[in-house]
Coordinates of C-alpha atoms in Angstrom, one line a residue:
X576 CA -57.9 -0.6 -68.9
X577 CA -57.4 1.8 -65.6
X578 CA -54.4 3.6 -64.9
X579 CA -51.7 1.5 -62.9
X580 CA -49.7 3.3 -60.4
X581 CA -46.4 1.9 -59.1
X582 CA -45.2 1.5 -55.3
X583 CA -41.6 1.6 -54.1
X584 CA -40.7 -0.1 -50.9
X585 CA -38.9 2.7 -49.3
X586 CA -42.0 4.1 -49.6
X587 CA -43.7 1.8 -47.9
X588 CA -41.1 0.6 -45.1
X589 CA -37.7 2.3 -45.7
X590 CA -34.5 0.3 -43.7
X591 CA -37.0 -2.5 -42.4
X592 CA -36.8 -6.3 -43.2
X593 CA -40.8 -6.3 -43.8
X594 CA -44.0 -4.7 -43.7
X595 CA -47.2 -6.2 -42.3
X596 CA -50.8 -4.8 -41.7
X597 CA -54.5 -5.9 -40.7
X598 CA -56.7 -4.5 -43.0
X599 CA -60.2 -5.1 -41.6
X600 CA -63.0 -2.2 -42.7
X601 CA -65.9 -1.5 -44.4
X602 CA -65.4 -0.1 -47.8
X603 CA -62.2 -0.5 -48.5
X604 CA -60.5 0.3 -51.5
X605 CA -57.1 -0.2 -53.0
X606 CA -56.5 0.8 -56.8
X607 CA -54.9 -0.7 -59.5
X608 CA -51.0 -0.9 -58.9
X609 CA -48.4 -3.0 -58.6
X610 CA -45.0 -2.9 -57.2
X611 CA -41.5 -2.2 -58.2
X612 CA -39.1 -4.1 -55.6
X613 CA -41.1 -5.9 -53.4
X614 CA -43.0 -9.3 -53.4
X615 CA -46.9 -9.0 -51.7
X616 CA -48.6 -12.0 -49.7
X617 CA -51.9 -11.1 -48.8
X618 CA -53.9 -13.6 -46.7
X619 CA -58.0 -13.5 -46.3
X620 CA -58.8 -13.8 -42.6
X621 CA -63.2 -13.4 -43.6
X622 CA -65.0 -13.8 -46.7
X623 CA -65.9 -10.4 -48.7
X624 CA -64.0 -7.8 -51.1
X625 CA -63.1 -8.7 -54.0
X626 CA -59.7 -9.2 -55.7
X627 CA -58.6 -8.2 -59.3
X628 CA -55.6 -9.6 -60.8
X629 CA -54.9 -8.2 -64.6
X630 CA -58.3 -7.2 -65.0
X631 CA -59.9 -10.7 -63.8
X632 CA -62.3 -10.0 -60.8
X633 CA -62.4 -13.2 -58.1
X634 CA -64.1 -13.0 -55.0
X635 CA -62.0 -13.1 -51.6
X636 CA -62.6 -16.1 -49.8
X637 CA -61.0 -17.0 -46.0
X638 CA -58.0 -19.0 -46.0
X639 CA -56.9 -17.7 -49.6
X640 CA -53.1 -16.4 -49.9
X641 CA -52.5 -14.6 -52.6
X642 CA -48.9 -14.0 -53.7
X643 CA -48.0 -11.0 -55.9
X644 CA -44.6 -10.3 -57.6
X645 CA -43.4 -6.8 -58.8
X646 CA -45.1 -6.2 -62.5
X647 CA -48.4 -7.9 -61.0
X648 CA -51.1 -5.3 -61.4
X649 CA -54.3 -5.7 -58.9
X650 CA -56.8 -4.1 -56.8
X651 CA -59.2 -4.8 -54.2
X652 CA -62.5 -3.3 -53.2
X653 CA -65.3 -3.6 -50.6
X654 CA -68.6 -2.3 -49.8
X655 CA -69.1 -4.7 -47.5
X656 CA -66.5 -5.9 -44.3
X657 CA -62.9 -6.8 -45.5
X658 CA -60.7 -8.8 -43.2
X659 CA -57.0 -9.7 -44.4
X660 CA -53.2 -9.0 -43.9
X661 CA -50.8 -7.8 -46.1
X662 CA -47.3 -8.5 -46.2
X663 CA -44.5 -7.2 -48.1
X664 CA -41.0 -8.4 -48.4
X665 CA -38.7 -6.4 -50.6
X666 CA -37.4 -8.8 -53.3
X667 CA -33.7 -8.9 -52.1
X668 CA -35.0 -10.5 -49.0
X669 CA -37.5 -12.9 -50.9
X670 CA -35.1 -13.8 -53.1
X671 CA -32.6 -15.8 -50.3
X672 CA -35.5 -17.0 -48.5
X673 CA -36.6 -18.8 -51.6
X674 CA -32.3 -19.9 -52.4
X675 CA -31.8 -21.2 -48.4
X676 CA -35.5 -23.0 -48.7
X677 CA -34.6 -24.5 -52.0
X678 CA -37.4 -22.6 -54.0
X679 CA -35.5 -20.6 -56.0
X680 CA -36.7 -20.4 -59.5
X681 CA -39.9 -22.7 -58.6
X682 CA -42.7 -20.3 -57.3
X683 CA -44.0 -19.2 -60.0
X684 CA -46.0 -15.8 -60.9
X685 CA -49.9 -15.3 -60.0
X686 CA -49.7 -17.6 -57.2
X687 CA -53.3 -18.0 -54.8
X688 CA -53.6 -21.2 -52.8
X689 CA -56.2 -22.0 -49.9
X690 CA -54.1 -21.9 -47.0
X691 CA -56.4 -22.7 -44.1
X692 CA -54.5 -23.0 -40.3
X693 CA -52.1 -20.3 -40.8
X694 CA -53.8 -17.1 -40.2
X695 CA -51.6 -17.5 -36.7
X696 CA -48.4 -16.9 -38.7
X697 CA -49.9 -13.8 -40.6
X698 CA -51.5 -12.0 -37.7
X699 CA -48.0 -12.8 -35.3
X700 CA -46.5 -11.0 -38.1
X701 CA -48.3 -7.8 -37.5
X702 CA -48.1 -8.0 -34.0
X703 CA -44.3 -7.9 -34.3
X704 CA -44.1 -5.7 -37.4
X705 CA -46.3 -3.3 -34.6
X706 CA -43.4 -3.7 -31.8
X707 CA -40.3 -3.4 -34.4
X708 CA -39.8 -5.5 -37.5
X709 CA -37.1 -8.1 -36.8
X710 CA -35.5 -10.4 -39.5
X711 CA -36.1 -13.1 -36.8
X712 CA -39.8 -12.6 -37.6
X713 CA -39.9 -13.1 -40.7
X714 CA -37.7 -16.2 -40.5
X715 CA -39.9 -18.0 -38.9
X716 CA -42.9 -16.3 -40.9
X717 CA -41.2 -17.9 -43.8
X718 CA -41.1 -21.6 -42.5
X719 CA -44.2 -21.5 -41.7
X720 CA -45.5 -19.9 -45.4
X721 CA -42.8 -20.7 -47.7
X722 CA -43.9 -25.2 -48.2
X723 CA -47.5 -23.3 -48.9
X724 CA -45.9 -23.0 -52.4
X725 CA -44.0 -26.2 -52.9
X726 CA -46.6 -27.9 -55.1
X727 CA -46.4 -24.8 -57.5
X728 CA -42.9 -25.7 -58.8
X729 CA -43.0 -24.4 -62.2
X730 CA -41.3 -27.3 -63.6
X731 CA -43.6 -29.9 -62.8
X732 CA -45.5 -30.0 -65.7
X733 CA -42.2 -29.7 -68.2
X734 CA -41.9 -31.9 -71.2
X735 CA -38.9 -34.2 -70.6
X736 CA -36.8 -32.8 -73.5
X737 CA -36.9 -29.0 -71.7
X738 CA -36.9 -30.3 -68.2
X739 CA -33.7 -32.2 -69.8
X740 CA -32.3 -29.2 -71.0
X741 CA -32.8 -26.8 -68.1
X742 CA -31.2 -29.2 -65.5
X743 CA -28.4 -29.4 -68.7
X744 CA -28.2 -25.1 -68.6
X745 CA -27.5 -25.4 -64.6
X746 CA -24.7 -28.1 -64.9
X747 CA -22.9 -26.4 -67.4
X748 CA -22.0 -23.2 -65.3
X749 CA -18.4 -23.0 -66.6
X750 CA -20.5 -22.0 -70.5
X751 CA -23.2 -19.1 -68.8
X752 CA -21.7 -17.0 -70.8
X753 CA -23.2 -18.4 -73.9
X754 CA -26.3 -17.3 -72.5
X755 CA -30.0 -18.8 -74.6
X756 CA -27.6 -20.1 -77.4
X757 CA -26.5 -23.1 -74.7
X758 CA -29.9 -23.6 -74.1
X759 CA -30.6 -23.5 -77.3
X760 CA -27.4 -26.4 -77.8
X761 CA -28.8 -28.4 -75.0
X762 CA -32.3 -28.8 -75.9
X763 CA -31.5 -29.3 -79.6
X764 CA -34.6 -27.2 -81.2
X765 CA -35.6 -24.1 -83.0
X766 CA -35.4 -20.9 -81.0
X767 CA -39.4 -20.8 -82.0
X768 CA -40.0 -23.9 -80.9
X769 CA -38.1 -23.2 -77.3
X770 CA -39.5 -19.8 -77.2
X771 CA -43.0 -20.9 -77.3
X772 CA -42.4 -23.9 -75.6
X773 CA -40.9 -21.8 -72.4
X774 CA -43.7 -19.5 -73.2
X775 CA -46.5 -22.0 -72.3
X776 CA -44.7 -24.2 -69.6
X777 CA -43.0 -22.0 -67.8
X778 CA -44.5 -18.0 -68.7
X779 CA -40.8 -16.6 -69.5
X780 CA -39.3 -16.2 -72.9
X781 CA -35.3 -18.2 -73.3
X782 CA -33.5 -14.9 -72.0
X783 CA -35.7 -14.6 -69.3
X784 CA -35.3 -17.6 -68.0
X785 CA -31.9 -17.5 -68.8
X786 CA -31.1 -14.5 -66.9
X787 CA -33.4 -15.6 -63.6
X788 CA -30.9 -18.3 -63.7
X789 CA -28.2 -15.9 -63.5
X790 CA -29.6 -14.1 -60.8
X791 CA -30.1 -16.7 -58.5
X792 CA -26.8 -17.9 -59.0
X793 CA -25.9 -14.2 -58.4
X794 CA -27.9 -14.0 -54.9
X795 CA -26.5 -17.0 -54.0
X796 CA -23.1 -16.2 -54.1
X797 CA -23.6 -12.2 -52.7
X798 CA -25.0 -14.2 -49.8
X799 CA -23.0 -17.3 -49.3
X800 CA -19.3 -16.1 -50.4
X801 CA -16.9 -13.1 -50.0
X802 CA -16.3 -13.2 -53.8
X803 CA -15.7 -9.4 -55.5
X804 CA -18.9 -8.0 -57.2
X805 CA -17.2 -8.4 -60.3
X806 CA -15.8 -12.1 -59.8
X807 CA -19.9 -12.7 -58.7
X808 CA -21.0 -11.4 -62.4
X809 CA -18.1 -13.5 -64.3
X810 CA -19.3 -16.6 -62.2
X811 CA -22.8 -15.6 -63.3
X812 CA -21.4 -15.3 -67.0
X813 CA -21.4 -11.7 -67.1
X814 CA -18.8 -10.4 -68.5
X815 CA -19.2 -6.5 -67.7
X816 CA -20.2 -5.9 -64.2
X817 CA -21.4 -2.4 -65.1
X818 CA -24.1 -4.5 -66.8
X819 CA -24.9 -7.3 -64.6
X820 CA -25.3 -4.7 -61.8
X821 CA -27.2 -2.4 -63.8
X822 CA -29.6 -5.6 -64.7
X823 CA -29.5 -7.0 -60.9
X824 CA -30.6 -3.5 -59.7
X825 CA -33.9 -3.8 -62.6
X826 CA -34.8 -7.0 -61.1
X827 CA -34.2 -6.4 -57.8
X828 CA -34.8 -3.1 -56.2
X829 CA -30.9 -2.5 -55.1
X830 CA -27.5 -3.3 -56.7
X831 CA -25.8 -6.1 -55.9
X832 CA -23.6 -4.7 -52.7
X833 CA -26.8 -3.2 -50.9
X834 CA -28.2 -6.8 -51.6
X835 CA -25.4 -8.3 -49.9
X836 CA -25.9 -5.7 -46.8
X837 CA -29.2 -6.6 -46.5
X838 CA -29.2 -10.2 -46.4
X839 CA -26.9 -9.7 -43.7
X840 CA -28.9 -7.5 -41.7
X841 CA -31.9 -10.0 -41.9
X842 CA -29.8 -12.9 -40.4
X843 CA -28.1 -14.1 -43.8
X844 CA -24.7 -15.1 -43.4
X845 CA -21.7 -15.4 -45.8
X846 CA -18.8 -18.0 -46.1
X847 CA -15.3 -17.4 -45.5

């Protein structure tokens, strides 16, 4: 297996809302990486170059979006023409697009739908990232993109006794605190038997799942309320915010008060 080097956003677009590109050459190459706090579309404008997601080769083909999530390691390569566009969105921002669409926690990983009609909305994008990236921009980038991914919910293929039991874990807010042993309560089976079963259905162990739960709870309320950091994390049933921001910060790029200042900045607004 080749080497896999990591990218950072501020790397890539430090203070802006989103980064967007035409790539459209002979012989291109991009090695094996993947990202750290940022979520990658990439849409294929003309046939060629080939794509390689965890070591599985696929050709590119026109009208393909691919979406990537930090921990996805890929490459592409060329020695023919290569036409697409790249997007990236650090994860902070993807996140509240996906809770003020109603997509949080349903778009799953390894995502690559045919997507033909909407190369408009990709190459718009680029035009405006060109002038000055605006969180306007990718607003309406997103309502155009985002119901791309509405028949990937990750639920929809659920046995009803976890389906049961997940909807169960997000009523019962007031017990988060118990964390995979409520889930555990709810769905009324051995932690093997959930583990594998969350495993196969959904790709995320019981903690996993348990703390993406958690964290779009948490996003939620940085973005919709006034509530202290530490009144966010009990609501989240943290009960050391030293923790839950150190574990926010892991999954998403920044800790939890430079998530609330960014949401603002790209047009987010709070409650009073």
């Amino acid at each position: 297996m080749s080497a896999v080097w990591t990218i950072r956003y501020a790397t890539v677009a430090p203070g802006d809302p989103y980064h967007a590109r035409l790539i459209d050459m002979p012989r291109h190459r991009v090695e094996r990486h993947t990202h750290h706090d940022f979520v990658e579309l990439m849409y294929v404008l003309e046939d060629g170059g080939v794509h390689v997601l965890d070591e599985q080769p696929e050709r590119m083909v026109r009208d393909t979006l691919y979406l990537l999530h930090p921990g996805e390691a890929h490459s592409v390569h060329t020695d023919d023409e290569l036409s697409y566009v790249n997007v990236a969105v650090p994860v902070a921002t993807w996140g509240s697009l996906l809770d003020v669409s109603g997509m949080s926690g349903s778009v799953g990983g390894k995502v690559h739908v045919r997507a033909p009609g909407v190369a408009e909305a990709f190459t718009d994008l680029v035009r405006s990232g060109e002038r000055d990236p605006a969180g306007l921009d990718l607003l309406s980038f997103a309502s155009v993109v985002l119901p791309l991914f509405a028949g990937h919910a990750a639920t929809a293929t659920l046995p009803d006794w976890l389906r049961e039991a997940c909807a169960g874990f997000d009523r019962e807010r007031d017990r988060w605190s118990e964390g995979v042993s409520l889930l555990l309560a709810l769905a009324a089976v051995s932690h093997g038997h959930l583990d594998r079963s969350m495993r196969r259905f959904l790709g995320l162990t019981p903690s996993q799942w348990v703390e993406r739960r958690r964290m779009r709870l948490a996003r939620q309320l940085l973005v919709g309320t006034s509530d202290s950091i530490s009144t966010v994390a009990l609501r989240c049933g943290y009960g050391n915010v030293t923790y839950f921001s150190r574990r926010f910060a892991m999954m998403h790029g920044v800790p939890p008060r430079d998530y609330r200042d960014r949401s603002r900045k790209v047009g987010f607004s709070r409650s009073r």
